[in-house]
Tab-separated table of C-alpha atoms in Angstrom:
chain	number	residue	atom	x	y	z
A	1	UNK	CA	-1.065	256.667	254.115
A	2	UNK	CA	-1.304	259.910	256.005
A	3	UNK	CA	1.668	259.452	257.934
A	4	UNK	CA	2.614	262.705	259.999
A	5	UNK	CA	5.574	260.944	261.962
A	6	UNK	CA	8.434	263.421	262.713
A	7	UNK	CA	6.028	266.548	261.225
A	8	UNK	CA	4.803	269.064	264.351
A	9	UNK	CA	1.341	270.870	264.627
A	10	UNK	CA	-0.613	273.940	266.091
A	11	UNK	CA	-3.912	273.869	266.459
A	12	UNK	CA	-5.620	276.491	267.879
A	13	UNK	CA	-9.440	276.224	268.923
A	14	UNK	CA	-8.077	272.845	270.479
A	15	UNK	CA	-10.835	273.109	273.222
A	16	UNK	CA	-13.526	272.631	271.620
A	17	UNK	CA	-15.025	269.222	269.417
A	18	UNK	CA	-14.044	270.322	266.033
A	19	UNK	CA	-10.536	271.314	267.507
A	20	UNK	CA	-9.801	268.043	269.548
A	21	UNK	CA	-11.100	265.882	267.290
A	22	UNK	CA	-8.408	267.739	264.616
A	23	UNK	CA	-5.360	267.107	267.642
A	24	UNK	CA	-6.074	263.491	268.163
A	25	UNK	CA	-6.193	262.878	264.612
A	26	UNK	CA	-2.801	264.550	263.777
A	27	UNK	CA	-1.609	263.261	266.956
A	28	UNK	CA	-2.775	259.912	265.952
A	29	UNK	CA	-1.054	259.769	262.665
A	30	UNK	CA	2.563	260.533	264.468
A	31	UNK	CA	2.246	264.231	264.408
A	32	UNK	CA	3.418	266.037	267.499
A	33	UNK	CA	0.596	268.472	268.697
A	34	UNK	CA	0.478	271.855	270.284
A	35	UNK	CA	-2.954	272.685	271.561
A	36	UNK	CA	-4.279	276.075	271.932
A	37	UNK	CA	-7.147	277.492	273.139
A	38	UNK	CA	-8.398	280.112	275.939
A	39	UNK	CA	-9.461	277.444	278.281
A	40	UNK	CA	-6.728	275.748	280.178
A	41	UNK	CA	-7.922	272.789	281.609
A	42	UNK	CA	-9.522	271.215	278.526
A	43	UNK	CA	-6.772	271.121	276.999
A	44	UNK	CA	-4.657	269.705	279.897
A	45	UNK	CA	-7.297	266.797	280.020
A	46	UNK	CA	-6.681	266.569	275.877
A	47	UNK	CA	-2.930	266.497	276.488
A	48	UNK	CA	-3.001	263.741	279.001
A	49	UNK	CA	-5.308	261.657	276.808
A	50	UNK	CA	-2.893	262.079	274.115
A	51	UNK	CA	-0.194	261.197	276.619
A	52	UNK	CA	3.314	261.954	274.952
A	53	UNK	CA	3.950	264.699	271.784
A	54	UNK	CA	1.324	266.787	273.424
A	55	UNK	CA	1.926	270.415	274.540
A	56	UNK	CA	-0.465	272.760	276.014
A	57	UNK	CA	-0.419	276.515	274.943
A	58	UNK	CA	-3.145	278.399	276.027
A	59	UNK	CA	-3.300	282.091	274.110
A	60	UNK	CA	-6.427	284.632	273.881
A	61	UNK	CA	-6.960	285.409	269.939
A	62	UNK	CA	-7.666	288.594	270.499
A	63	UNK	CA	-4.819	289.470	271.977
A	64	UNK	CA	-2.474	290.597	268.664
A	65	UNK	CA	1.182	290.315	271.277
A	66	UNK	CA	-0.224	287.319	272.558
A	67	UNK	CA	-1.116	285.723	269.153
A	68	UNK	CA	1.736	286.668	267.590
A	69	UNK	CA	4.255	285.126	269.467
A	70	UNK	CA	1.921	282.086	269.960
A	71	UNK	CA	3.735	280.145	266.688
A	72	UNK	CA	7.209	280.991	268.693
A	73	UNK	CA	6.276	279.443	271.628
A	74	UNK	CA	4.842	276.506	270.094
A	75	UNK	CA	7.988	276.319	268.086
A	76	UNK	CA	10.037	276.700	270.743
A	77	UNK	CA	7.908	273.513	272.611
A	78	UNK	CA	8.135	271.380	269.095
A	79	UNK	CA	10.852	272.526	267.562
A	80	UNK	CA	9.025	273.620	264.581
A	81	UNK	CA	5.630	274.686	263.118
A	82	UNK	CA	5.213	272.362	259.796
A	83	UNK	CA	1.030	272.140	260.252
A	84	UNK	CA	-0.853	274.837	261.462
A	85	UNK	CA	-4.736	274.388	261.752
A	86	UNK	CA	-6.400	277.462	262.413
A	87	UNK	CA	-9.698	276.523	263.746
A	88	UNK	CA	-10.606	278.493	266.775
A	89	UNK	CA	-13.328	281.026	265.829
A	90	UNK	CA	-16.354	282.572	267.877
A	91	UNK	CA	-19.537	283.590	267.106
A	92	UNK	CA	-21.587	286.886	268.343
A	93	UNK	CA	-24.852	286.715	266.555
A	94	UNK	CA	-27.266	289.617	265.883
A	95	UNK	CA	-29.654	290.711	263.516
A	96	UNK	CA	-27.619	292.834	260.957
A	97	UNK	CA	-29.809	296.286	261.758
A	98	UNK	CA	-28.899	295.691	265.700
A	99	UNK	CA	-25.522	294.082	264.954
A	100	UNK	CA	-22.970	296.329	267.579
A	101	UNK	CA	-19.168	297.079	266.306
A	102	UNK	CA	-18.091	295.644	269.016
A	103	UNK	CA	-20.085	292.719	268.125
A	104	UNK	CA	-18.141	292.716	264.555
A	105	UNK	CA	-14.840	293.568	265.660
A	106	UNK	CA	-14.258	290.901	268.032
A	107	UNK	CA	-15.451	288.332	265.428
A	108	UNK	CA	-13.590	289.320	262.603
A	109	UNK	CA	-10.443	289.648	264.871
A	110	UNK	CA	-10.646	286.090	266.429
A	111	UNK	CA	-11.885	284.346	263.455
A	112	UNK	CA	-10.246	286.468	260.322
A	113	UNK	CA	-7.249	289.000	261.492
A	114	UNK	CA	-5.462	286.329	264.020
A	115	UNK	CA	-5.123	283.690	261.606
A	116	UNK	CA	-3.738	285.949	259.316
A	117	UNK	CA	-0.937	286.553	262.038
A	118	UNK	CA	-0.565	283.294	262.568
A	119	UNK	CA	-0.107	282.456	259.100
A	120	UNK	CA	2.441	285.143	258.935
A	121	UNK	CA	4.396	283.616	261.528
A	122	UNK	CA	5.027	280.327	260.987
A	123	UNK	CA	5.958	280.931	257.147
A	124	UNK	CA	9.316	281.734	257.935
A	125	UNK	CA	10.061	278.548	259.320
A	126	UNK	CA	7.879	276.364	256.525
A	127	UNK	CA	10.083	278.908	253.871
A	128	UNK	CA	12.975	277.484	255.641
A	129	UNK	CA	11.922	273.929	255.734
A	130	UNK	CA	10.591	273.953	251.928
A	131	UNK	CA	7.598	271.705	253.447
A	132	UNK	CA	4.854	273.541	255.179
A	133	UNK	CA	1.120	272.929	255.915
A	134	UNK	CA	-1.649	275.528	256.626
A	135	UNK	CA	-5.305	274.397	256.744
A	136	UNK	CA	-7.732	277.211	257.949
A	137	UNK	CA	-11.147	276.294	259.040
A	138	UNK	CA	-14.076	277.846	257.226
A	139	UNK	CA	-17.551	277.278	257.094
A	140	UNK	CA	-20.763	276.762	254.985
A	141	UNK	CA	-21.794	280.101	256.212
A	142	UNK	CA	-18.897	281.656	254.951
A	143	UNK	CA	-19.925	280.370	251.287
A	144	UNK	CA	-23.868	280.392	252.174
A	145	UNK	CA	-24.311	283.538	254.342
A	146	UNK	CA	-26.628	282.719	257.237
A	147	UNK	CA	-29.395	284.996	259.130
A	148	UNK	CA	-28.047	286.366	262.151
A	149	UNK	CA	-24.306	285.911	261.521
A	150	UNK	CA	-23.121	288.554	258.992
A	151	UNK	CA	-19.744	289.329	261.278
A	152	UNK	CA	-19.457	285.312	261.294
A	153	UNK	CA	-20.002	285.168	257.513
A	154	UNK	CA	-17.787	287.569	256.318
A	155	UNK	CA	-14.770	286.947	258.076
A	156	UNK	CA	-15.083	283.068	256.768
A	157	UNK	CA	-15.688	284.043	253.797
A	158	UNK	CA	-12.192	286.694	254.300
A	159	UNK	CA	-10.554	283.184	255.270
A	160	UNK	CA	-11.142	281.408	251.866
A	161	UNK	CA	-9.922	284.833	249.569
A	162	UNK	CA	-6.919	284.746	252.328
A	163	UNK	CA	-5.949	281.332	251.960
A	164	UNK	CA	-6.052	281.206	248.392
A	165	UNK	CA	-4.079	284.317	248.168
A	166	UNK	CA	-1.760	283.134	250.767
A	167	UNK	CA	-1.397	279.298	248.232
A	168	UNK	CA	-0.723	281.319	245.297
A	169	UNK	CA	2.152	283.141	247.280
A	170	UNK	CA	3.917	280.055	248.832
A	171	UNK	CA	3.379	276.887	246.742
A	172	UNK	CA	6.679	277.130	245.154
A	173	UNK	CA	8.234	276.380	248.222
A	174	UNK	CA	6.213	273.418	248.947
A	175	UNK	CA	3.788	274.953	251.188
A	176	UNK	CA	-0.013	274.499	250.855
A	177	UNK	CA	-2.518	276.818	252.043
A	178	UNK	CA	-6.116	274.990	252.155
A	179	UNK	CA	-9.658	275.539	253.665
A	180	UNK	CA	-12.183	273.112	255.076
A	181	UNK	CA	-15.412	274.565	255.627
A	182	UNK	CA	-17.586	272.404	257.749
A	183	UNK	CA	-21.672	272.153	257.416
A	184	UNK	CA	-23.753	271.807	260.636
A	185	UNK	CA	-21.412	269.616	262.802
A	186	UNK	CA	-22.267	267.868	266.780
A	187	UNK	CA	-20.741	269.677	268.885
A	188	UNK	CA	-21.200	271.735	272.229
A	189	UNK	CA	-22.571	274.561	270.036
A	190	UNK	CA	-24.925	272.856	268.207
A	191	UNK	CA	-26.254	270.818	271.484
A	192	UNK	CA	-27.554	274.082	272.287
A	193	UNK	CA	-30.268	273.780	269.542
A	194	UNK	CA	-34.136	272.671	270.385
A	195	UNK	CA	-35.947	269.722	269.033
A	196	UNK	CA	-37.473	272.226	266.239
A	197	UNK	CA	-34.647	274.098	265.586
A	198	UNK	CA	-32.340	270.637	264.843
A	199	UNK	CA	-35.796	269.260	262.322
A	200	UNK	CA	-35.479	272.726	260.478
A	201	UNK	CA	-31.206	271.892	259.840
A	202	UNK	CA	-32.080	268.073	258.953
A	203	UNK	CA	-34.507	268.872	256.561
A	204	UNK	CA	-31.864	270.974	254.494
A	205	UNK	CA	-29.120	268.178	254.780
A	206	UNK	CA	-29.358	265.205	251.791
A	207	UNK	CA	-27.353	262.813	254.369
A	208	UNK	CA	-30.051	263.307	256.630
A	209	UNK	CA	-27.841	263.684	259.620
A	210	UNK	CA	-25.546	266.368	261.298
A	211	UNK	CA	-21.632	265.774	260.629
A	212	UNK	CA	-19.110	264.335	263.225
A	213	UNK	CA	-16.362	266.271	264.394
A	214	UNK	CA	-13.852	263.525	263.266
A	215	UNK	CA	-15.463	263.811	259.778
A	216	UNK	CA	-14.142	267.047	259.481
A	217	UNK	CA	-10.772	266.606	261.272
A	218	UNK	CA	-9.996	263.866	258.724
A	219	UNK	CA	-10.698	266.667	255.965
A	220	UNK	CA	-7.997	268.263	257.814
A	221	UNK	CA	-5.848	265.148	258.260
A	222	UNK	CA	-5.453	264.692	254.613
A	223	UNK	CA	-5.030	268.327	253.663
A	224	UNK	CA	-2.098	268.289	256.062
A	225	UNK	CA	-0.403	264.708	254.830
A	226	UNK	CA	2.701	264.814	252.102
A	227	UNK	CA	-0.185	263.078	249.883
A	228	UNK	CA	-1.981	266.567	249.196
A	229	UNK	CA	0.857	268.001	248.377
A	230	UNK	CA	-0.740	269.323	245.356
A	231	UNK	CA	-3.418	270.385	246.756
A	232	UNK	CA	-3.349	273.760	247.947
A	233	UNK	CA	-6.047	276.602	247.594
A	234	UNK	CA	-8.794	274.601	247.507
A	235	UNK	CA	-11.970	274.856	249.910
A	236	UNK	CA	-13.087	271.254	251.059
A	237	UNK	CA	-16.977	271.082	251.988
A	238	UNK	CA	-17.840	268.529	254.603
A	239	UNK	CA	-21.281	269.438	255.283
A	240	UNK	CA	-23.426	266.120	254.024
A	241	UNK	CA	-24.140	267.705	250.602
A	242	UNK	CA	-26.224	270.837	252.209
A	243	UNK	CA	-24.271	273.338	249.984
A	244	UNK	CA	-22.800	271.327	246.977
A	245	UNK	CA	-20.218	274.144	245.672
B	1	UNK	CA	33.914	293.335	258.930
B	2	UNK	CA	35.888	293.071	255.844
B	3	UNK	CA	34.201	289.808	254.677
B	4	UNK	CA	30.725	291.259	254.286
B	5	UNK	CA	30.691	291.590	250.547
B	6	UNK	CA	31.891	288.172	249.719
B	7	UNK	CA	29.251	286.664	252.453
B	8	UNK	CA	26.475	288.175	251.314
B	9	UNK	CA	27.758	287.374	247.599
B	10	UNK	CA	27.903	283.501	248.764
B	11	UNK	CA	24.474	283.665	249.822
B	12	UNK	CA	23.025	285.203	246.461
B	13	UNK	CA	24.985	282.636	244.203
B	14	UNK	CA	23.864	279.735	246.500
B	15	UNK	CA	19.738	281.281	246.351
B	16	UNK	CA	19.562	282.888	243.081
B	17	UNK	CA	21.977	279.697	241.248
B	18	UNK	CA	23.511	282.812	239.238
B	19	UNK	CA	27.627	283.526	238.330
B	20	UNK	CA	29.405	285.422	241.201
B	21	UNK	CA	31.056	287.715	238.358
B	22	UNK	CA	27.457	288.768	237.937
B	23	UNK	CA	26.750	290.019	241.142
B	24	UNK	CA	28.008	293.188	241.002
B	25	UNK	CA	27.588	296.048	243.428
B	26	UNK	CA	24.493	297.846	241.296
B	27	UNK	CA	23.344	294.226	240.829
B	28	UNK	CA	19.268	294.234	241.074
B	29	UNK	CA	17.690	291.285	242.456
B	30	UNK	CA	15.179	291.433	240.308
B	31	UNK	CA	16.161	292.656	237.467
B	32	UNK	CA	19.545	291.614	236.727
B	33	UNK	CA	19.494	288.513	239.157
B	34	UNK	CA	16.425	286.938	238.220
B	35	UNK	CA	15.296	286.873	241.258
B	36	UNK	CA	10.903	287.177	242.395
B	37	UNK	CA	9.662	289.204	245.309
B	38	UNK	CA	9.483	285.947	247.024
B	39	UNK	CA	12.887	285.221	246.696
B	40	UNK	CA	13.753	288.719	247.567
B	41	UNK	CA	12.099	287.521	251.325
B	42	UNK	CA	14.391	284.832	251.614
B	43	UNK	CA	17.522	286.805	250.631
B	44	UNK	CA	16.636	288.954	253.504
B	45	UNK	CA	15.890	286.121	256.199
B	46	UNK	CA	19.233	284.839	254.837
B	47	UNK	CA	21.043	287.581	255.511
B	48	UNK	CA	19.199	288.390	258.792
B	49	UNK	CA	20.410	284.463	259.928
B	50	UNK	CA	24.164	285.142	258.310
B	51	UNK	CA	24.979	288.487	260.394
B	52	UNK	CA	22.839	287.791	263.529
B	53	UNK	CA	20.991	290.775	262.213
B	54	UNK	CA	16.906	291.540	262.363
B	55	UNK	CA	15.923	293.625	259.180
B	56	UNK	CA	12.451	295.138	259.897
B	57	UNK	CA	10.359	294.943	256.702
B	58	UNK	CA	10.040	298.862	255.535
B	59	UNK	CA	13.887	298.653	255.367
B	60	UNK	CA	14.118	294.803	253.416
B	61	UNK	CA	11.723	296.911	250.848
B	62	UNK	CA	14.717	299.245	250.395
B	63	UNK	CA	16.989	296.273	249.411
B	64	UNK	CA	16.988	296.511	245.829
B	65	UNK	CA	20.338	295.302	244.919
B	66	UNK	CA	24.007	293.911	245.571
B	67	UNK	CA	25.229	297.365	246.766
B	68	UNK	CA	22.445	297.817	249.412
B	69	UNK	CA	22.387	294.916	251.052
B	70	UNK	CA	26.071	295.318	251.561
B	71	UNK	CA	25.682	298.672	252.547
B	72	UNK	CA	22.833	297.620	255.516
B	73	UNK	CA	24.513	295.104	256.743
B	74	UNK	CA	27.907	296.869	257.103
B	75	UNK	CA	25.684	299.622	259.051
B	76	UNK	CA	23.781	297.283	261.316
B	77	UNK	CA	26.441	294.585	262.431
């Protein structure tokens, strides 16, 4: 099940926990993997750990020429684009009533208005193919709304009305468009967090326990597998039963 | 040059599964071909992979039928 052998990837956000956890599951069902992300050298370390079918693209989201002809390059590398994950995102919190546009702009451009370039890009060749996978990483927040992260919110929120829209668009040619919108989940971002802070998120979480980053990476692992096939504009939670939606 | 027309014909028999006598030059995609917007896109990245051509999208919106995408073609290659 889940076999990905022959099938090539881009996943952007590839740096980070949710990212690499998403690579080395692809990767370790037979997909070849291009990894993205602003920081180089994490993602030369992932490569090597990956060993072969591992290339290393590093591209700034906000940069529209850069991210445009990101899906080139990484088709150029592979071959082809037949997964793309978009999970890179970045937060800028602030209290709405001191919330900067700067401080919106650059979030809904990283995490909203480059995958939607992205997507753009690599539908020619998944038009081509007849076979094409897109899974774009939400969030609860995006569903939820969360204090502090109204930029953040909204442009995951844009992400599920964009991927749906996009699903309707494409699935007669045997592309799916999907979401996965993680809960709290371990990583770098949430080490951050105090004692308190974490006892505050546990208490609203039935499973009584943050997720793991390979929980949500085999979300993604399935959505982008010939078995979900007919699965395409849907929104998969994996977030321990905090939001049941 | 002279082969345009029965190119690009090839291509919308082979995409749209219709009769050849029924592309004719006023021919719309849509409405006399059957085809849907979406297929409209892939006539054009078709055509843009046929001729060696790039067809920016304000003027793929202008190519309604037959007759025009002749016509564009015969003016870009």
């Amino acid at each position: 099940m889940f076999d990905l052998t022959g099938k090539s990837a881009l996943i952007t956000g590839a740096s980070g926990g949710i990212g690499g956890a998403i690579a080395k599951a692809l990767h370790g069902a037979g997909a070849t993997v291009a990894l993205s992300g602003t920081r180089e050298a994490p993602l030369q370390a992932l490569a090597e750990e990956l060993g072969s079918r591992a290339h290393v693209l590093p591209c700034d989201l906000g940069d529209a020429e850069a991210v445009t002809a990101l899906p080139k390059r990484a088709a150029e590398a592979m071959g082809a684009v037949d997964i793309l994950v978009n999970n890179a995102g970045i937060t800028r919190d602030n209290l709405f009533m001191r919330m900067s546009e700067d401080e919106w702009q650059q979030v809904l451009d990283v995490n909203l208005t480059a995958n939607f370039r992205l997507c753009k890009a690599v539908l020619r060749g998944m038009m081509k193919a007849r076979w094409g996978r897109i899974v774009n990483i939400s969030s609860i927040v995006g569903a939820t709304g969360n204090p502090g992260q109204g930029n953040y919110a909204a442009a995951k929120a844009g992400l599920v009305g964009m991927t749906k829209s996009l699903a309707y668009e494409v699935a007669s040619r045997g592309i799916t468009a999907n979401a996965v919108a993680p809960g709290f989940i371990e990583t770098a971002m949430t080490d951050k967090l105090n004692d308190e802070q974490k006892a505050a998120i546990m208490a609203q979480i039935p499973a009584g326990r943050m997720g793991h980053a390979e929980e949500i990476a085999a979300a993604v692992l399935y959505l982008a597998s010939p078995e979900a096939a007919y699965v395409t504009g849907a929104t998969l939670h994996v977030n321990g039963g905090m939001a049941m939606l | 040059m002279s082969d345009i027309p029965d190119r690009v014909r090839k291509i919308v028999v082979e995409h749209l599964g219709v009769e050849e006598d029924k592309v004719t030059e006023s021919a719309s995609f849509i409405d006399d071909l059957g085809a849907d917007s979406l297929d409209t896109v892939e006539l054009v990245m078709a055509f843009e992979e046929e001729f060696g051509i790039e067809i920016p999208d304000d003027a793929a919106e202008t190519i309604q039928t037959f007759g025009d995408a002749v016509k564009f073609i015969k003016e870009a290659s």
